[in-house]
């Protein structure tokens, strides 16, 4: 990691509503540690909440306007039958949440699971 502080927020669960809590935590963290790069990584069936029109669009848009990145797990997307073009604008994809989270932690990122 290049000296910039990084916080990973791992949103995992079977209910897409877990995204609401993860985004709230991310926004609060961005106010408390404004110098940090914050990324919410969504894994499991909860990624359905990242699909455009899922009911979380406004919350996602508000969060993405700040310094928070939101990423979907590619493996989970495949399992749930979700294509990248179905995701809310601004949401990125990491091939594997587990690998991404591990690599970022090994590089010095802080990790929180919600």
Short mmCIF file of C-alpha atoms in Angstrom, two decimals:
data_model
loop_
_atom_site.label_atom_id
_atom_site.label_comp_id
_atom_site.label_asym_id
_atom_site.label_seq_id
_atom_site.Cartn_x
_atom_site.Cartn_y
_atom_site.Cartn_z
CA UNK A 1 0.00 0.00 0.00
CA UNK A 2 1.31 3.43 -0.92
CA UNK A 3 1.04 5.16 2.46
CA UNK A 4 -2.64 5.98 1.99
CA UNK A 5 -4.86 4.48 4.67
CA UNK A 6 -7.40 2.01 3.36
CA UNK A 7 -10.49 0.54 4.99
CA UNK A 8 -12.24 -2.51 3.58
CA UNK A 9 -15.84 -3.08 4.59
CA UNK A 10 -16.95 -6.63 3.81
CA UNK A 11 -20.71 -6.92 3.28
CA UNK A 12 -21.65 -10.59 3.28
CA UNK A 13 -25.04 -12.14 3.74
CA UNK A 14 -28.11 -13.67 2.20
CA UNK A 15 -30.20 -10.49 2.52
CA UNK A 16 -29.52 -7.60 0.12
CA UNK A 17 -30.48 -5.23 2.96
CA UNK A 18 -27.01 -5.85 4.45
CA UNK A 19 -25.91 -3.26 1.89
CA UNK A 20 -27.77 -0.50 3.75
CA UNK A 21 -25.74 -1.09 6.90
CA UNK A 22 -22.46 -1.43 5.00
CA UNK A 23 -23.03 1.82 3.11
CA UNK A 24 -23.96 3.64 6.33
CA UNK A 25 -20.78 2.36 8.01
CA UNK A 26 -18.73 3.44 4.97
CA UNK A 27 -20.20 6.95 4.96
CA UNK A 28 -19.62 7.32 8.71
CA UNK A 29 -16.04 6.10 8.32
CA UNK A 30 -15.43 8.58 5.49
CA UNK A 31 -16.35 11.40 7.87
CA UNK A 32 -14.20 10.04 10.72
CA UNK A 33 -11.15 9.21 8.60
CA UNK A 34 -11.51 11.50 5.54
CA UNK A 35 -7.99 10.77 4.35
CA UNK A 36 -8.71 7.05 3.95
CA UNK A 37 -9.73 5.19 0.83
CA UNK A 38 -12.85 3.22 1.73
CA UNK A 39 -14.12 0.25 -0.26
CA UNK A 40 -17.25 -1.78 0.40
CA UNK A 41 -16.88 -5.30 -1.00
CA UNK A 42 -20.18 -7.14 -1.36
CA UNK A 43 -20.19 -10.94 -1.45
CA UNK A 44 -22.83 -13.66 -1.52
CA UNK A 45 -26.51 -13.30 -2.34
CA UNK A 46 -26.42 -9.74 -0.94
CA UNK A 47 -25.00 -8.62 -4.28
CA UNK A 48 -28.58 -8.63 -5.57
CA UNK A 49 -28.84 -5.27 -3.79
CA UNK A 50 -26.24 -3.83 -6.19
CA UNK A 51 -28.45 -4.47 -9.22
CA UNK A 52 -29.96 -1.33 -10.70
CA UNK A 53 -33.59 -1.04 -9.67
CA UNK A 54 -33.18 -3.24 -6.58
CA UNK A 55 -34.31 -0.49 -4.24
CA UNK A 56 -30.83 0.55 -3.08
CA UNK A 57 -29.98 2.81 -6.04
CA UNK A 58 -30.37 6.10 -4.18
CA UNK A 59 -28.35 4.91 -1.19
CA UNK A 60 -25.62 3.61 -3.53
CA UNK A 61 -25.55 6.84 -5.55
CA UNK A 62 -25.25 8.94 -2.38
CA UNK A 63 -22.38 6.77 -1.14
CA UNK A 64 -20.55 6.63 -4.47
CA UNK A 65 -20.56 10.44 -4.73
CA UNK A 66 -18.16 10.55 -1.81
CA UNK A 67 -14.83 8.83 -1.32
CA UNK A 68 -16.30 5.35 -1.05
CA UNK A 69 -15.89 2.64 -3.69
CA UNK A 70 -18.35 -0.23 -3.93
CA UNK A 71 -17.30 -3.53 -5.49
CA UNK A 72 -19.22 -6.71 -6.22
CA UNK A 73 -17.67 -10.18 -6.03
CA UNK A 74 -17.48 -11.66 -9.53
CA UNK A 75 -17.80 -15.22 -8.21
CA UNK A 76 -20.99 -14.28 -6.35
CA UNK A 77 -22.35 -12.54 -9.43
CA UNK A 78 -21.81 -15.69 -11.47
CA UNK A 79 -23.50 -17.83 -8.84
CA UNK A 80 -26.47 -15.45 -8.65
CA UNK A 81 -26.76 -15.00 -12.44
CA UNK A 82 -25.99 -11.27 -12.35
CA UNK A 83 -24.18 -9.58 -15.23
CA UNK A 84 -21.95 -6.52 -14.82
CA UNK A 85 -24.26 -4.36 -16.95
CA UNK A 86 -27.05 -4.98 -14.41
CA UNK A 87 -25.12 -3.30 -11.60
CA UNK A 88 -25.89 0.22 -10.45
CA UNK A 89 -23.66 2.74 -12.21
CA UNK A 90 -20.37 3.22 -10.40
CA UNK A 91 -20.23 -0.25 -8.83
CA UNK A 92 -17.08 -2.11 -9.85
CA UNK A 93 -16.36 -5.84 -9.90
CA UNK A 94 -13.51 -7.77 -8.28
CA UNK A 95 -13.06 -11.33 -9.59
CA UNK A 96 -13.08 -12.85 -6.09
CA UNK A 97 -14.02 -11.05 -2.88
CA UNK A 98 -11.93 -13.40 -0.74
CA UNK A 99 -8.79 -12.96 -2.82
CA UNK A 100 -9.27 -9.18 -3.11
CA UNK A 101 -9.82 -8.79 0.63
CA UNK A 102 -6.81 -10.95 1.49
CA UNK A 103 -4.48 -9.15 -0.92
CA UNK A 104 -5.55 -5.73 0.36
CA UNK A 105 -5.08 -6.80 3.98
CA UNK A 106 -1.63 -8.16 3.21
CA UNK A 107 -0.88 -4.71 1.76
CA UNK A 108 -1.90 -3.04 5.01
CA UNK A 109 -5.63 -2.28 4.66
CA UNK A 110 -7.87 -2.41 7.71
CA UNK A 111 -10.80 -4.86 7.53
CA UNK A 112 -14.31 -4.70 8.98
CA UNK A 113 -17.10 -7.18 8.28
CA UNK A 114 -20.74 -6.13 8.54
#
